[in-house]
XYZ file of C-alpha atoms in Angstrom:
311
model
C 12.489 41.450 -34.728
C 16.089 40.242 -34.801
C 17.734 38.011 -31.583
C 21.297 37.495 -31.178
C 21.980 34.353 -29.266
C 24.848 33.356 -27.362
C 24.477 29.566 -25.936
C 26.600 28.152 -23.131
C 27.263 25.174 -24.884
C 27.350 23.470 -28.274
C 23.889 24.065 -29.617
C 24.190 21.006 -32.442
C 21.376 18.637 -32.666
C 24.174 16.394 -31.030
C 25.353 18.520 -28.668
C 25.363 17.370 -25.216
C 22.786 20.680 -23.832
C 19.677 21.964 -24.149
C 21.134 24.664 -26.472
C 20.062 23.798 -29.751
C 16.077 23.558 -28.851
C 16.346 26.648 -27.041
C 17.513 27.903 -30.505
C 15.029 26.148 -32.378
C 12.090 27.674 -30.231
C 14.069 31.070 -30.449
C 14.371 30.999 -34.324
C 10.453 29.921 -34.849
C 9.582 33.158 -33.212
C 12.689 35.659 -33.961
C 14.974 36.121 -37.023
C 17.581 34.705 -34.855
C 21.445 34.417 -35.347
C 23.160 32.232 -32.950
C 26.617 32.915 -32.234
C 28.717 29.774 -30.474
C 31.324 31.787 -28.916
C 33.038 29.437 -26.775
C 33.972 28.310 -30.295
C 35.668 31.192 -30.784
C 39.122 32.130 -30.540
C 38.265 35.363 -30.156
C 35.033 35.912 -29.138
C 34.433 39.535 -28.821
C 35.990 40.774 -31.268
C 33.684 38.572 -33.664
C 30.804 39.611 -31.588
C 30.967 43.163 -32.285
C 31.628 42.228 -35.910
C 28.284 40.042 -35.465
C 26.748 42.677 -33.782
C 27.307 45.416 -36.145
C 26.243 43.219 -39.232
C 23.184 42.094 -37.742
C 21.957 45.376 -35.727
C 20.075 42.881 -33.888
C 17.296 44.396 -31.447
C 17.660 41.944 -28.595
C 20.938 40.094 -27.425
C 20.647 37.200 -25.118
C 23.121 35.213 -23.469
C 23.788 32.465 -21.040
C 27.518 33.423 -19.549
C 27.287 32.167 -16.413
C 31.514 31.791 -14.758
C 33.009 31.814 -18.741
C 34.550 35.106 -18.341
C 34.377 35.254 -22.073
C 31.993 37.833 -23.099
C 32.894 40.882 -20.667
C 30.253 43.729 -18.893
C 32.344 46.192 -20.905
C 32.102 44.886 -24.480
C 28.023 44.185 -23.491
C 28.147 47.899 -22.346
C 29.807 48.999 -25.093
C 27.542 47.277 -27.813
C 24.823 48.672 -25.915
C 25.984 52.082 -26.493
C 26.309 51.801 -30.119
C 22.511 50.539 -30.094
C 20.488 51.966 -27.579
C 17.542 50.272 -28.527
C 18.672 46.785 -28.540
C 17.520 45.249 -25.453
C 20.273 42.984 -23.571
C 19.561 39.832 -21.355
C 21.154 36.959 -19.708
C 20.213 33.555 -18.236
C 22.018 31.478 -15.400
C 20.371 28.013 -15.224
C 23.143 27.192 -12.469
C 22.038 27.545 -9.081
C 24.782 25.838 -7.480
C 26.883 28.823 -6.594
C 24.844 31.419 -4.118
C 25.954 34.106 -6.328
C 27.701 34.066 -8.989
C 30.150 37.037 -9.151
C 30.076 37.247 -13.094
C 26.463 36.835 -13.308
C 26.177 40.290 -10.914
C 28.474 42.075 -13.036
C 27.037 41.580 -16.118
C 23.559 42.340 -14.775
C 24.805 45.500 -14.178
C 25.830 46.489 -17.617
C 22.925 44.577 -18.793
C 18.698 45.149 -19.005
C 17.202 41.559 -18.068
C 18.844 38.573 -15.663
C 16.592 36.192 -15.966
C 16.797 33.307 -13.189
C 15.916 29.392 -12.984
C 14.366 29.658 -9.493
C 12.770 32.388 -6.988
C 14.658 31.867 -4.241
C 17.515 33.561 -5.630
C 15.964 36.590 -7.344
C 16.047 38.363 -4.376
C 19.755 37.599 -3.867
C 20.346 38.649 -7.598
C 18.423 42.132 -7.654
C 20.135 43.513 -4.358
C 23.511 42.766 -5.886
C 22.550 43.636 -9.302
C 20.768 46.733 -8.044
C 17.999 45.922 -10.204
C 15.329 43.716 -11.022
C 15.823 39.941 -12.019
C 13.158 37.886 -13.603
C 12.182 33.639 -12.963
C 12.642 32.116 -16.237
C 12.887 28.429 -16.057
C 13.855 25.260 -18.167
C 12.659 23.638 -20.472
C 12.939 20.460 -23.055
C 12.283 20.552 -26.422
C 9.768 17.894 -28.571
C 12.195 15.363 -28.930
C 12.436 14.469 -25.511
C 8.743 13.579 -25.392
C 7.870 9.897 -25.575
C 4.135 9.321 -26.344
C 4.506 5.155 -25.726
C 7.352 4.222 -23.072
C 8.142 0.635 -23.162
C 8.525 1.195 -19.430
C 10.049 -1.730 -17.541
C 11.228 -3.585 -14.252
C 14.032 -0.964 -12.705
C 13.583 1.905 -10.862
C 16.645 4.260 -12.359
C 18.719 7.173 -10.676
C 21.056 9.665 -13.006
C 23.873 11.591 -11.574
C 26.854 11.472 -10.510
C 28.189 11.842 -6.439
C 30.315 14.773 -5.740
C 30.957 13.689 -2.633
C 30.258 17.318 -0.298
C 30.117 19.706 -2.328
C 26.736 21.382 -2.425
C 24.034 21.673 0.352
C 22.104 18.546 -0.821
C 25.174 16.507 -0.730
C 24.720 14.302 1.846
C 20.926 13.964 1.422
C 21.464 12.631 -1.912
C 24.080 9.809 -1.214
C 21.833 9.106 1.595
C 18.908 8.283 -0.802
C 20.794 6.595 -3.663
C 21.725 4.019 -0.089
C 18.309 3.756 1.040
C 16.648 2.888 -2.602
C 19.636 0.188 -3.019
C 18.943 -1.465 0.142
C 14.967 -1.280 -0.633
C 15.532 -2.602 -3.593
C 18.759 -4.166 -4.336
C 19.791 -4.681 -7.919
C 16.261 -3.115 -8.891
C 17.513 0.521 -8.269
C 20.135 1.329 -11.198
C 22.370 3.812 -11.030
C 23.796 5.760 -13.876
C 26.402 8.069 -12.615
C 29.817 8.531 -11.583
C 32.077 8.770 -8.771
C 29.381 6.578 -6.077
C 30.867 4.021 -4.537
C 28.350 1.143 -5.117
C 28.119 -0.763 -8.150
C 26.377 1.518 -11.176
C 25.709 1.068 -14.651
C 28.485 3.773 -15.610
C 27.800 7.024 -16.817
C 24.626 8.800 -18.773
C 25.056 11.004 -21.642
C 22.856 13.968 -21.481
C 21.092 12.864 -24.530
C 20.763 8.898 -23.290
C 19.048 9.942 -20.386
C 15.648 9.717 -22.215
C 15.913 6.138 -23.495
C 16.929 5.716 -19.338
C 13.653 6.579 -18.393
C 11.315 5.583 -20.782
C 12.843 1.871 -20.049
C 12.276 2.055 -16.388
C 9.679 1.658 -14.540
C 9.830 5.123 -12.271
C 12.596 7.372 -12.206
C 14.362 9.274 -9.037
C 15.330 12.565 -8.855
C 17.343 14.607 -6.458
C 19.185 18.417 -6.749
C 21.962 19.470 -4.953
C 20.713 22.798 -3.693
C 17.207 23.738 -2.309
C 15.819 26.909 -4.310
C 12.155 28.049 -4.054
C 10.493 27.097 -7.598
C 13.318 25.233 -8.818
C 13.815 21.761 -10.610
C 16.426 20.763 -13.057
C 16.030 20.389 -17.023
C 16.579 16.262 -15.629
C 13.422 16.385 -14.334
C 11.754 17.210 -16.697
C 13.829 15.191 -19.369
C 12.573 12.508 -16.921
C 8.733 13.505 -16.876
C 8.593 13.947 -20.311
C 9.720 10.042 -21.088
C 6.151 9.164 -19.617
C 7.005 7.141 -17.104
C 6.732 7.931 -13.237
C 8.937 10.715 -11.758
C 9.663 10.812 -7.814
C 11.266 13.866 -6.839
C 12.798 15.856 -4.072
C 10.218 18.329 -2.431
C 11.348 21.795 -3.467
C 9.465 25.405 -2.149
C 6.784 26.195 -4.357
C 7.604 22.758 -6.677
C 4.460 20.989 -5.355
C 2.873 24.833 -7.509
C 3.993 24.025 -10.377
C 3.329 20.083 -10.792
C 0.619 18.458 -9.089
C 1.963 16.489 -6.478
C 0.500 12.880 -6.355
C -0.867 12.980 -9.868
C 2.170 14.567 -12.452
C 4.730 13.141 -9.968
C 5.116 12.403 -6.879
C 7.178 14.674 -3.772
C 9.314 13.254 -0.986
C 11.038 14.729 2.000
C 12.964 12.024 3.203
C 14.805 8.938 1.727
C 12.505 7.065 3.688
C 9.238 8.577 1.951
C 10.956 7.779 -1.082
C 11.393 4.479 -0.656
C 7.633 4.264 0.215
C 6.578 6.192 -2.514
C 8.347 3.921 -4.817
C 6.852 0.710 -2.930
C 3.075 2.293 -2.976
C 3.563 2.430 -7.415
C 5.036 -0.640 -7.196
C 1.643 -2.152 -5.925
C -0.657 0.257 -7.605
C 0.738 0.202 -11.438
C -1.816 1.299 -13.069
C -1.472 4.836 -10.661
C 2.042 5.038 -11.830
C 1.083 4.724 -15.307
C -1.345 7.628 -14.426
C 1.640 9.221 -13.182
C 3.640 9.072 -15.880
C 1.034 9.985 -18.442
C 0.515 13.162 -16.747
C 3.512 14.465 -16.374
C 4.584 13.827 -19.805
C 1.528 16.137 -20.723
C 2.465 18.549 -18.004
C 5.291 18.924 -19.895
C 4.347 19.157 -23.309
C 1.592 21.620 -22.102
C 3.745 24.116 -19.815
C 7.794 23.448 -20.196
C 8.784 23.325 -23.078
C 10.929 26.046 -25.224
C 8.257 26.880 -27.016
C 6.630 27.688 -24.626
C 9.632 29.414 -22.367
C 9.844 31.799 -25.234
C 6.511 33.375 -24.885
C 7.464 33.950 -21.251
C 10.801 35.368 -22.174
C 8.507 37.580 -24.727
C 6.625 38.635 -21.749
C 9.259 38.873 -19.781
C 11.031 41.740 -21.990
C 7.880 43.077 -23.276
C 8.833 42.271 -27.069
């Protein structure tokens, strides 16, 4: 079965997304083609010429606000091969809805989602259907032995008020600095207490295998959602405290893979209560590496997306 892929980003081993083990899992179990067209000057003219060369039987996309790839041309192609089954994914929940994301949906078979709360949203715009398809990491993010270490670390940047979370989250980064003082470590731009500068993508995994726990905090509140951070951050073996999401305490066991807060305050205390039970947080971090390997990554996310399309 041939799989057309069109990544959001760069999908080089070096490139700064999750695109290129994404393609990796997608290649082990398709004869894939990727197709980088934001590299492209003109990108839909080569992907019909793509397209028509490879005849593929399912084309998948993450378009997201690019405005690159159009409804029409995805119609269009789809017309030519009526068999070939088209999808997208939008990993961004930030937005409610995403304008683009409903209008290719509608020329399209499969939106696939990164959370349940907005499916709902999705399919009465779309006027069809939409489907919870998650991240993911791939095996290199995995650390088996984490040299672990003193500081408790934070990635991400402050955007001031720009999403829901917003205010919650520069509220927290406070709390764990005055809990902790030069302890908590920052990695992130645009706060306005002292921070270790910015993280590449990549560098966040050296980050957290390093530390001792790791924080984590979204800007928006979605049933069943978490960010591909978290689990970059799991996966480094050490302990992961997170924000409490709908349905998140379903898919990791809270208290044992990582551990769920509410409050800046009950993260502060969750934090504190590892500090003076470290061989829990090992424990911790152990398991939620495994919960990882075991359930999130690619690999794995393409046997869903199999399922998913019934291919």
């Amino acid at each position: 079965m041939k799989l057309l892929y069109l990544p959001l980003l760069n999908p080089a081993p070096d490139g700064a997304s999750e695109q290129h083990d994404l393609a990796t899992a997608f290649q082990a179990a398709f004869d894939t083609r990727v197709f980088d067209y934001l590299a492209s000057p003109d990108p839909e003219n080569e992907l019909r010429r793509i397209f028509a060369e490879l005849q593929p039987d399912i084309c998948h996309g993450q378009y997201q606000e690019e405005k690159r790839i159009t409804p029409g041309v995805l119609a269009e192609l789809k017309a030519q091969r009526p068999g070939c089954i088209f999808s997208q994914w939008s990993g961004d929940v930030r937005p409610r809805i995403m304008q683009t994301v409903v209008d290719l949906g509608r020329a399209i078979d499969y939106t696939l989602l990164s959370n349940t709360g907005q499916l709902p949203l999705y399919a009465e715009a779309i006027g069809k259907s939409c489907y919870y398809w998650q991240n993911a990491v791939g095996p290199s993010f995995i650390v088996d032995d984490p040299p672990g270490g003193e500081k408790i670390v934070f990635c991400g940047n402050y955007y001031k008020d720009c999403f829901s979370l917003s205010a919650e989250r520069y509220a927290l980064v406070h709390a764990l600095r005055e809990a902790f003082g030069d302890r908590f470590v920052v990695y992130g731009n645009g706060w306005d207490l002292p921070t270790a500068g910015g993280c590449h993508w990549r560098g966040q995994t050296r980050i957290y295998a390093s530390a001792f726990c790791s924080i984590g905090h979204n800007h928006e509140i979605w049933s069943s959602y978490f960010s591909d951070r978290q689990l970059i951050a799991m996966a480094a073996g050490r302990p992961h405290v997170c924000r409490w999401m709908p349905e998140l305490d379903e898919i990791f066991d809270n208290g044992n893979e990582c551990t769920m807060y509410r409050t800046s305050t009950e993260a502060c205390v969750q934090v504190q209560w590892m500090l003076d039970h470290p061989g829990h947080a090992l424990t911790v971090g152990a398991l939620g590496r495994e919960a990882v390997r075991l359930k999130h990554t690619w690999d794995t996310r393409v046997r869903e997306f199999r399922e998913i399309l019934h291919v």
